[in-house]
Amino acid sequence: MAVWALGINHTTAPLDLRGRFAFAMDSVEPHLVALRESLARNPEAAIVSTCNRTEIYCAGDEAALEQTLNWLAQSGGVSPHELRSHTYHLEGDQAARHAFRVASGLDSMVLGEPQILGQIKDAVRAADAAGALGTTLSQMFQRSFAVAKEVRTSTEIGAHSISMAAAAVRLSSQLFEDLAKVKVLFVGAGEMIELCATHFAAKNPQSIAIANRTLERGEKLAVRFGAEVMRLADLPERLHEFDAVISCTASSLPIIGLGAVERALKKRRHRPMFMVDLAVPRDIEPEVKALGDVYLYTVDDLASVVQTAQANRQAAVAQAEAIVDAGVQSFMHWIEQRNSVPLIQQLNSQAEQWRATELARARKLLARDGDVDAALEALAKGLTQKMLHGAMAELHAGDVTARERASTAIQRFFLRKER
């Protein structure tokens, strides 16, 4: 059984390219179906897609990295040649090690961040619901979850970490002297927005508003933070009211355009606006960044902020990597054992056939002569001859090398002392 992974992330591909390969987990099923149909023998498959990465994991009779790359390139509307320079591709233990490191937060923009583990679990559930998750990938991901749990409970990998949400608050504090006088707008109502709202609410801003496509979901967050809720459709007319805007939706196209921001700045008499776009693909048109009174940050822009606490955790990283290595070795041993299953099944089947044949012969002897000892002797002799026939044939082979190999195997299988 071959295991392979192919992906792009924040270290290999720019934001706009990553945006072309963002898969929404609630609609990933047809993509998994198309992926498996494009690969030989319909392998197991899972797609992990976050703001910082898109990764495909597969397991099948043999690795099909080139075909996987071709499918991913087609899904994003780029050529395989263009995509290849931005991807990483891994097989076997390296693919497993990567999955374990990602789940443990060792491959994240924010070292040790816990959100990625939940995102991988969502991806696994989606693959399972689509019927794309088989025994091998299921085992690999379940082991990755166990490794991630051990890393978080046994090391200090998550200590002092600065999340994207905390980084956004830190940057806003550099622009505004007093966050208690700031009006904050959150666009979207997903997990990342909830996290950001929690961090900003702790600073007691003047007001909080949540804009979402559906009011019901927005209202749930609004109640928690004492916030106003508004429709996404009302955003262009009200954008000028807010000093800070943090957006993270699943929209495939920008929802805050250059024109809307220009009109908002004019109404604000060019008082500065702080904007954070945590979405992939982008929620805010990139041209907004060129406006003089707007401070726009993307997920990639936040990288330098979240790195500041990294140095204190290098010792924990070494400890975490050791846990990952142990997990990978255990998984690969499981893979090797599974590769022996067909041979074990054949051996058991052959032994059962011999047993049935000799037992039937012994019963005939008993029925004919009634001599129990003779029947047992015949049964034992028949089984012994069948068991040793192949070994004896190899020992009498004409090829010297074959006889030497047979001799070594026979001593190991039949003549070793019981332990």
GROMACS .gro file of C-alpha atoms in nm:
model
  419
    1MET     CA    1   0.000   0.000   0.000
    2ALA     CA    2   0.148   0.336  -0.107
    3VAL     CA    3   0.076   0.661   0.078
    4TRP     CA    4   0.146   0.998  -0.081
    5ALA     CA    5   0.078   1.367  -0.024
    6LEU     CA    6   0.092   1.673  -0.248
    7GLY     CA    7   0.025   2.030  -0.147
    8ILE     CA    8   0.099   2.401  -0.138
    9ASN     CA    9   0.128   2.617   0.172
   10HIS     CA   10   0.228   2.961   0.300
   11THR     CA   11   0.598   2.883   0.249
   12THR     CA   12   0.572   2.759  -0.111
   13ALA     CA   13   0.296   2.963  -0.275
   14PRO     CA   14   0.178   3.327  -0.262
   15LEU     CA   15  -0.163   3.414  -0.123
   16ASP     CA   16  -0.339   3.469  -0.456
   17LEU     CA   17  -0.221   3.133  -0.591
   18ARG     CA   18  -0.333   2.958  -0.272
   19GLY     CA   19  -0.670   3.125  -0.317
   20ARG     CA   20  -0.721   2.938  -0.645
   21PHE     CA   21  -0.702   2.607  -0.462
   22ALA     CA   22  -0.925   2.676  -0.161
   23PHE     CA   23  -1.184   2.402  -0.109
   24ALA     CA   24  -1.482   2.460   0.121
   25MET     CA   25  -1.525   2.156   0.346
   26ASP     CA   26  -1.904   2.167   0.319
   27SER     CA   27  -1.881   2.117  -0.058
   28VAL     CA   28  -1.565   1.906  -0.093
   29GLU     CA   29  -1.743   1.578  -0.177
   30PRO     CA   30  -1.770   1.627  -0.557
   31HIS     CA   31  -1.403   1.732  -0.566
   32LEU     CA   32  -1.302   1.411  -0.387
   33VAL     CA   33  -1.510   1.207  -0.629
   34ALA     CA   34  -1.349   1.381  -0.928
   35LEU     CA   35  -1.001   1.339  -0.782
   36ARG     CA   36  -1.041   0.966  -0.723
   37GLU     CA   37  -1.190   0.911  -1.068
   38SER     CA   38  -0.890   1.086  -1.225
   39LEU     CA   39  -0.646   0.849  -1.053
   40ALA     CA   40  -0.590   0.484  -1.136
   41ARG     CA   41  -0.777   0.227  -0.923
   42ASN     CA   42  -0.979   0.484  -0.730
   43PRO     CA   43  -0.745   0.529  -0.428
   44GLU     CA   44  -0.834   0.656  -0.081
   45ALA     CA   45  -0.821   1.036  -0.068
   46ALA     CA   46  -0.864   1.335   0.162
   47ILE     CA   47  -0.830   1.709   0.099
   48VAL     CA   48  -0.710   1.945   0.373
   49SER     CA   49  -0.778   2.309   0.284
   50THR     CA   50  -0.712   2.606   0.514
   51CYS     CA   51  -0.609   2.969   0.466
   52ASN     CA   52  -0.244   2.862   0.476
   53ARG     CA   53  -0.247   2.533   0.284
   54THR     CA   54  -0.420   2.298   0.046
   55GLU     CA   55  -0.303   1.938   0.067
   56ILE     CA   56  -0.413   1.612  -0.094
   57TYR     CA   57  -0.347   1.284   0.085
   58CYS     CA   58  -0.393   0.952  -0.095
   59ALA     CA   59  -0.337   0.581  -0.036
   60GLY     CA   60  -0.347   0.314  -0.304
   61ASP     CA   61  -0.163   0.029  -0.473
   62GLU     CA   62   0.100   0.265  -0.610
   63ALA     CA   63   0.175   0.638  -0.581
   64ALA     CA   64   0.030   0.863  -0.853
   65LEU     CA   65   0.191   1.199  -0.779
   66GLU     CA   66   0.196   1.324  -1.137
   67GLN     CA   67  -0.173   1.251  -1.189
   68THR     CA   68  -0.254   1.412  -0.853
   69LEU     CA   69  -0.064   1.725  -0.956
   70ASN     CA   70  -0.246   1.735  -1.290
   71TRP     CA   71  -0.586   1.713  -1.119
   72LEU     CA   72  -0.503   1.986  -0.867
   73ALA     CA   73  -0.370   2.215  -1.141
   74GLN     CA   74  -0.687   2.165  -1.346
   75SER     CA   75  -0.908   2.235  -1.043
   76GLY     CA   76  -0.736   2.571  -0.993
   77GLY     CA   77  -0.722   2.663  -1.361
   78VAL     CA   78  -0.342   2.672  -1.389
   79SER     CA   79  -0.096   2.460  -1.584
   80PRO     CA   80   0.079   2.167  -1.410
   81HIS     CA   81   0.411   2.329  -1.505
   82GLU     CA   82   0.319   2.652  -1.325
   83LEU     CA   83   0.189   2.471  -1.018
   84ARG     CA   84   0.477   2.225  -0.987
   85SER     CA   85   0.728   2.486  -0.869
   86HIS     CA   86   0.499   2.575  -0.576
   87THR     CA   87   0.414   2.224  -0.457
   88TYR     CA   88   0.575   1.970  -0.230
   89HIS     CA   89   0.519   1.598  -0.284
   90LEU     CA   90   0.591   1.326  -0.031
   91GLU     CA   91   0.564   0.948  -0.018
   92GLY     CA   92   0.559   0.678   0.248
   93ASP     CA   93   0.702   0.774   0.585
   94GLN     CA   94   0.767   1.131   0.466
   95ALA     CA   95   0.398   1.177   0.380
   96ALA     CA   96   0.299   1.040   0.722
   97ARG     CA   97   0.557   1.257   0.899
   98HIS     CA   98   0.421   1.565   0.722
   99ALA     CA   99   0.062   1.483   0.826
  100PHE     CA  100   0.171   1.430   1.186
  101ARG     CA  101   0.370   1.756   1.191
  102VAL     CA  102   0.081   1.953   1.043
  103ALA     CA  103  -0.165   1.811   1.297
  104SER     CA  104   0.076   1.896   1.579
  105GLY     CA  105   0.115   2.258   1.468
  106LEU     CA  106   0.482   2.212   1.374
  107ASP     CA  107   0.429   2.316   1.012
  108SER     CA  108   0.201   2.614   1.080
  109MET     CA  109   0.265   2.984   1.031
  110VAL     CA  110   0.192   3.005   1.405
  111LEU     CA  111   0.407   2.737   1.567
  112GLY     CA  112   0.194   2.513   1.784
  113GLU     CA  113  -0.138   2.674   1.689
  114PRO     CA  114  -0.428   2.442   1.776
  115GLN     CA  115  -0.678   2.543   1.506
  116ILE     CA  116  -0.520   2.325   1.235
  117LEU     CA  117  -0.604   2.006   1.426
  118GLY     CA  118  -0.976   2.087   1.412
  119GLN     CA  119  -0.947   2.169   1.042
  120ILE     CA  120  -0.783   1.832   0.970
  121LYS     CA  121  -1.057   1.656   1.166
  122ASP     CA  122  -1.315   1.839   0.955
  123ALA     CA  123  -1.134   1.723   0.639
  124VAL     CA  124  -1.129   1.363   0.760
  125ARG     CA  125  -1.502   1.373   0.839
  126ALA     CA  126  -1.569   1.517   0.492
  127ALA     CA  127  -1.362   1.243   0.325
  128ASP     CA  128  -1.539   0.977   0.529
  129ALA     CA  129  -1.881   1.117   0.437
  130ALA     CA  130  -1.778   1.112   0.071
  131GLY     CA  131  -1.677   0.746   0.095
  132ALA     CA  132  -1.317   0.837   0.009
  133LEU     CA  133  -1.157   0.740   0.339
  134GLY     CA  134  -1.027   0.384   0.362
  135THR     CA  135  -0.844   0.188   0.630
  136THR     CA  136  -0.497   0.325   0.556
  137LEU     CA  137  -0.572   0.699   0.556
  138SER     CA  138  -0.811   0.657   0.847
  139GLN     CA  139  -0.537   0.489   1.047
  140MET     CA  140  -0.283   0.756   0.951
  141PHE     CA  141  -0.507   1.047   1.051
  142GLN     CA  142  -0.623   0.885   1.375
  143ARG     CA  143  -0.259   0.832   1.469
  144SER     CA  144  -0.184   1.194   1.375
  145PHE     CA  145  -0.454   1.308   1.618
  146ALA     CA  146  -0.301   1.096   1.895
  147VAL     CA  147   0.046   1.235   1.822
  148ALA     CA  148  -0.089   1.592   1.821
  149LYS     CA  149  -0.255   1.534   2.159
  150GLU     CA  150   0.070   1.397   2.304
  151VAL     CA  151   0.268   1.691   2.166
  152ARG     CA  152   0.030   1.941   2.324
  153THR     CA  153   0.016   1.766   2.661
  154SER     CA  154   0.382   1.665   2.688
  155THR     CA  155   0.562   1.973   2.551
  156GLU     CA  156   0.549   2.351   2.575
  157ILE     CA  157   0.498   2.385   2.200
  158GLY     CA  158   0.185   2.595   2.246
  159ALA     CA  159   0.322   2.820   2.518
  160HIS     CA  160   0.352   3.191   2.436
  161SER     CA  161   0.210   3.132   2.088
  162ILE     CA  162   0.063   3.432   1.911
  163SER     CA  163  -0.242   3.341   1.709
  164MET     CA  164  -0.361   3.527   1.402
  165ALA     CA  165  -0.634   3.682   1.616
  166ALA     CA  166  -0.388   3.803   1.880
  167ALA     CA  167  -0.159   3.934   1.607
  168ALA     CA  168  -0.446   4.137   1.460
  169VAL     CA  169  -0.513   4.296   1.800
  170ARG     CA  170  -0.143   4.373   1.842
  171LEU     CA  171  -0.128   4.546   1.502
  172SER     CA  172  -0.442   4.747   1.571
  173SER     CA  173  -0.290   4.865   1.899
  174GLN     CA  174  -0.001   5.009   1.701
  175LEU     CA  175  -0.241   5.220   1.495
  176PHE     CA  176  -0.495   5.321   1.760
  177GLU     CA  177  -0.378   5.465   2.091
  178ASP     CA  178  -0.690   5.351   2.276
  179LEU     CA  179  -0.892   5.052   2.153
  180ALA     CA  180  -1.173   5.157   2.386
  181LYS     CA  181  -1.253   5.430   2.133
  182VAL     CA  182  -1.248   5.198   1.831
  183LYS     CA  183  -1.554   5.064   1.649
  184VAL     CA  184  -1.486   4.711   1.519
  185LEU     CA  185  -1.665   4.526   1.239
  186PHE     CA  186  -1.630   4.152   1.186
  187VAL     CA  187  -1.731   4.017   0.848
  188GLY     CA  188  -1.828   3.650   0.863
  189ALA     CA  189  -1.928   3.428   1.155
  190GLY     CA  190  -1.695   3.128   1.133
  191GLU     CA  191  -1.439   2.991   1.374
  192MET     CA  192  -1.166   3.244   1.287
  193ILE     CA  193  -1.402   3.540   1.328
  194GLU     CA  194  -1.519   3.401   1.662
  195LEU     CA  195  -1.155   3.378   1.773
  196CYS     CA  196  -1.079   3.731   1.658
  197ALA     CA  197  -1.393   3.868   1.823
  198THR     CA  198  -1.289   3.704   2.150
  199HIS     CA  199  -0.948   3.875   2.141
  200PHE     CA  200  -1.085   4.216   2.044
  201ALA     CA  201  -1.371   4.198   2.295
  202ALA     CA  202  -1.113   4.152   2.572
  203LYS     CA  203  -0.985   4.505   2.488
  204ASN     CA  204  -1.335   4.653   2.540
  205PRO     CA  205  -1.372   4.842   2.210
  206GLN     CA  206  -1.635   5.115   2.181
  207SER     CA  207  -1.862   4.888   1.978
  208ILE     CA  208  -1.865   4.558   1.792
  209ALA     CA  209  -2.071   4.469   1.486
  210ILE     CA  210  -2.097   4.141   1.298
  211ALA     CA  211  -2.194   4.129   0.931
  212ASN     CA  212  -2.290   3.794   0.789
  213ARG     CA  213  -2.480   3.659   0.492
  214THR     CA  214  -2.733   3.493   0.722
  215LEU     CA  215  -2.850   3.687   1.027
  216GLU     CA  216  -2.917   3.376   1.236
  217ARG     CA  217  -2.554   3.269   1.255
  218GLY     CA  218  -2.438   3.626   1.307
  219GLU     CA  219  -2.685   3.671   1.591
  220LYS     CA  220  -2.534   3.380   1.785
  221LEU     CA  221  -2.198   3.557   1.795
  222ALA     CA  222  -2.358   3.896   1.852
  223VAL     CA  223  -2.533   3.775   2.167
  224ARG     CA  224  -2.205   3.639   2.303
  225PHE     CA  225  -2.013   3.963   2.255
  226GLY     CA  226  -2.292   4.216   2.303
  227ALA     CA  227  -2.256   4.310   1.939
  228GLU     CA  228  -2.482   4.452   1.672
  229VAL     CA  229  -2.565   4.222   1.383
  230MET     CA  230  -2.610   4.339   1.024
  231ARG     CA  231  -2.663   4.191   0.681
  232LEU     CA  232  -2.373   4.158   0.442
  233ALA     CA  233  -2.579   4.345   0.185
  234ASP     CA  234  -2.576   4.654   0.412
  235LEU     CA  235  -2.196   4.659   0.433
  236PRO     CA  236  -2.120   4.911   0.152
  237GLU     CA  237  -2.348   5.176   0.306
  238ARG     CA  238  -2.218   5.132   0.660
  239LEU     CA  239  -1.849   5.059   0.609
  240HIS     CA  240  -1.753   5.418   0.698
  241GLU     CA  241  -1.883   5.374   1.053
  242PHE     CA  242  -1.603   5.136   1.152
  243ASP     CA  243  -1.239   5.198   1.242
  244ALA     CA  244  -1.132   4.834   1.226
  245VAL     CA  245  -1.262   4.570   0.986
  246ILE     CA  246  -1.168   4.202   1.017
  247SER     CA  247  -1.302   3.976   0.745
  248CYS     CA  248  -1.296   3.600   0.697
  249THR     CA  249  -1.569   3.442   0.485
  250ALA     CA  250  -1.585   3.150   0.244
  251SER     CA  251  -1.672   3.373  -0.052
  252SER     CA  252  -1.498   3.284  -0.378
  253LEU     CA  253  -1.486   3.653  -0.477
  254PRO     CA  254  -1.393   3.972  -0.283
  255ILE     CA  255  -1.687   4.117  -0.092
  256ILE     CA  256  -1.522   4.450  -0.003
  257GLY     CA  257  -1.413   4.633  -0.316
  258LEU     CA  258  -1.185   4.929  -0.377
  259GLY     CA  259  -1.478   5.160  -0.459
  260ALA     CA  260  -1.662   5.080  -0.136
  261VAL     CA  261  -1.352   5.155   0.072
  262GLU     CA  262  -1.284   5.480  -0.116
  263ARG     CA  263  -1.641   5.596  -0.048
  264ALA     CA  264  -1.608   5.497   0.318
  265LEU     CA  265  -1.283   5.696   0.353
  266LYS     CA  266  -1.447   6.002   0.198
  267LYS     CA  267  -1.733   5.984   0.450
  268ARG     CA  268  -1.480   5.938   0.730
  269ARG     CA  269  -1.290   6.246   0.608
  270HIS     CA  270  -0.992   6.015   0.563
  271ARG     CA  271  -0.963   5.908   0.923
  272PRO     CA  272  -0.751   5.588   0.908
  273MET     CA  273  -0.905   5.243   0.877
  274PHE     CA  274  -0.745   4.922   1.000
  275MET     CA  275  -0.839   4.619   0.788
  276VAL     CA  276  -0.744   4.252   0.821
  277ASP     CA  277  -0.829   4.001   0.548
  278LEU     CA  278  -0.795   3.648   0.686
  279ALA     CA  279  -0.978   3.483   0.398
  280VAL     CA  280  -0.835   3.266   0.121
  281PRO     CA  281  -0.940   3.355  -0.147
  282ARG     CA  282  -0.934   3.722  -0.048
  283ASP     CA  283  -1.238   3.902   0.092
  284ILE     CA  284  -1.090   4.250   0.033
  285GLU     CA  285  -0.963   4.356  -0.308
  286PRO     CA  286  -0.581   4.380  -0.296
  287GLU     CA  287  -0.589   4.730  -0.455
  288VAL     CA  288  -0.727   4.862  -0.124
  289LYS     CA  289  -0.379   4.829   0.024
  290ALA     CA  290  -0.256   5.115  -0.197
  291LEU     CA  291  -0.495   5.365  -0.034
  292GLY     CA  292  -0.310   5.610   0.189
  293ASP     CA  293  -0.548   5.599   0.485
  294VAL     CA  294  -0.599   5.221   0.495
  295TYR     CA  295  -0.378   4.975   0.679
  296LEU     CA  296  -0.463   4.639   0.520
  297TYR     CA  297  -0.307   4.314   0.636
  298THR     CA  298  -0.350   3.965   0.488
  299VAL     CA  299  -0.271   3.627   0.646
  300ASP     CA  300   0.075   3.644   0.490
  301ASP     CA  301   0.137   3.996   0.625
  302LEU     CA  302   0.076   3.866   0.977
  303ALA     CA  303   0.360   3.612   0.945
  304SER     CA  304   0.628   3.842   1.090
  305VAL     CA  305   0.409   3.926   1.389
  306VAL     CA  306   0.336   3.567   1.482
  307GLN     CA  307   0.704   3.470   1.459
  308THR     CA  308   0.813   3.693   1.747
  309ALA     CA  309   0.756   3.430   2.017
  310GLN     CA  310   0.906   3.142   1.821
  311ALA     CA  311   1.260   3.145   1.964
  312ASN     CA  312   1.148   3.047   2.314
  313ARG     CA  313   0.998   2.723   2.186
  314GLN     CA  314   1.283   2.560   1.998
  315ALA     CA  315   1.354   2.316   2.281
  316ALA     CA  316   0.988   2.215   2.277
  317VAL     CA  317   1.008   2.168   1.900
  318ALA     CA  318   1.287   1.911   1.937
  319GLN     CA  319   1.079   1.722   2.192
  320ALA     CA  320   0.773   1.739   1.967
  321GLU     CA  321   0.968   1.614   1.665
  322ALA     CA  322   1.077   1.310   1.868
  323ILE     CA  323   0.712   1.231   1.944
  324VAL     CA  324   0.630   1.267   1.574
  325ASP     CA  325   0.917   1.034   1.476
  326ALA     CA  326   0.790   0.766   1.714
  327GLY     CA  327   0.441   0.801   1.572
  328VAL     CA  328   0.568   0.771   1.214
  329GLN     CA  329   0.768   0.457   1.294
  330SER     CA  330   0.462   0.299   1.454
  331PHE     CA  331   0.244   0.384   1.152
  332MET     CA  332   0.498   0.250   0.900
  333HIS     CA  333   0.527  -0.072   1.101
  334TRP     CA  334   0.149  -0.103   1.078
  335ILE     CA  335   0.171  -0.047   0.700
  336GLU     CA  336   0.435  -0.319   0.667
  337GLN     CA  337   0.222  -0.560   0.866
  338ARG     CA  338  -0.076  -0.485   0.642
  339ASN     CA  339   0.138  -0.561   0.336
  340SER     CA  340   0.184  -0.913   0.477
  341VAL     CA  341  -0.189  -0.971   0.523
  342PRO     CA  342  -0.252  -1.130   0.177
  343LEU     CA  343   0.034  -1.377   0.230
  344ILE     CA  344  -0.090  -1.460   0.581
  345GLN     CA  345  -0.438  -1.518   0.442
  346GLN     CA  346  -0.302  -1.750   0.171
  347LEU     CA  347  -0.096  -1.941   0.428
  348ASN     CA  348  -0.396  -1.983   0.658
  349SER     CA  349  -0.610  -2.094   0.366
  350GLN     CA  350  -0.352  -2.353   0.259
  351ALA     CA  351  -0.316  -2.485   0.616
  352GLU     CA  352  -0.695  -2.510   0.647
  353GLN     CA  353  -0.712  -2.702   0.320
  354TRP     CA  354  -0.445  -2.947   0.442
  355ARG     CA  355  -0.625  -2.988   0.775
  356ALA     CA  356  -0.960  -3.055   0.610
  357THR     CA  357  -0.809  -3.307   0.365
  358GLU     CA  358  -0.624  -3.509   0.628
  359LEU     CA  359  -0.911  -3.494   0.874
  360ALA     CA  360  -1.150  -3.632   0.611
  361ARG     CA  361  -0.900  -3.911   0.533
  362ALA     CA  362  -0.862  -3.998   0.903
  363ARG     CA  363  -1.239  -4.018   0.947
  364LYS     CA  364  -1.263  -4.261   0.653
  365LEU     CA  365  -0.999  -4.480   0.816
  366LEU     CA  366  -1.190  -4.475   1.144
  367ALA     CA  367  -1.516  -4.559   0.971
  368ARG     CA  368  -1.354  -4.848   0.784
  369ASP     CA  369  -1.126  -5.006   1.047
  370GLY     CA  370  -1.223  -4.845   1.377
  371ASP     CA  371  -0.853  -4.820   1.471
  372VAL     CA  372  -0.811  -4.483   1.645
  373ASP     CA  373  -0.431  -4.503   1.675
  374ALA     CA  374  -0.391  -4.584   1.307
  375ALA     CA  375  -0.617  -4.295   1.210
  376LEU     CA  376  -0.426  -4.052   1.432
  377GLU     CA  377  -0.093  -4.178   1.298
  378ALA     CA  378  -0.212  -4.128   0.940
  379LEU     CA  379  -0.344  -3.780   1.024
  380ALA     CA  380  -0.014  -3.669   1.182
  381LYS     CA  381   0.194  -3.821   0.901
  382GLY     CA  382  -0.017  -3.662   0.628
  383LEU     CA  383   0.000  -3.314   0.781
  384THR     CA  384   0.375  -3.343   0.841
  385GLN     CA  385   0.443  -3.448   0.482
  386LYS     CA  386   0.234  -3.163   0.342
  387MET     CA  387   0.402  -2.908   0.571
  388LEU     CA  388   0.756  -3.020   0.485
  389HIS     CA  389   0.707  -3.089   0.114
  390GLY     CA  390   0.794  -2.737  -0.003
  391ALA     CA  391   1.100  -2.712   0.224
  392MET     CA  392   1.233  -3.052   0.109
  393ALA     CA  393   1.183  -2.959  -0.255
  394GLU     CA  394   1.386  -2.641  -0.210
  395LEU     CA  395   1.668  -2.830  -0.034
  396HIS     CA  396   1.691  -3.069  -0.331
  397ALA     CA  397   1.692  -2.786  -0.588
  398GLY     CA  398   1.973  -2.786  -0.840
  399ASP     CA  399   2.067  -2.422  -0.785
  400VAL     CA  400   2.329  -2.378  -0.509
  401THR     CA  401   2.210  -2.027  -0.418
  402ALA     CA  402   1.851  -2.147  -0.388
  403ARG     CA  403   1.959  -2.433  -0.159
  404GLU     CA  404   2.153  -2.191   0.064
  405ARG     CA  405   1.854  -1.956   0.091
  406ALA     CA  406   1.625  -2.250   0.168
  407SER     CA  407   1.863  -2.381   0.433
  408THR     CA  408   1.872  -2.044   0.611
  409ALA     CA  409   1.493  -2.009   0.597
  410ILE     CA  410   1.430  -2.365   0.718
  411GLN     CA  411   1.661  -2.319   1.017
  412ARG     CA  412   1.481  -1.997   1.105
  413PHE     CA  413   1.127  -2.130   1.053
  414PHE     CA  414   1.155  -2.491   1.172
  415LEU     CA  415   1.470  -2.540   1.381
  416ARG     CA  416   1.490  -2.234   1.603
  417LYS     CA  417   1.461  -2.294   1.975
  418GLU     CA  418   1.136  -2.195   2.135
  419ARG     CA  419   1.154  -1.870   2.330
   0.00000   0.00000   0.00000
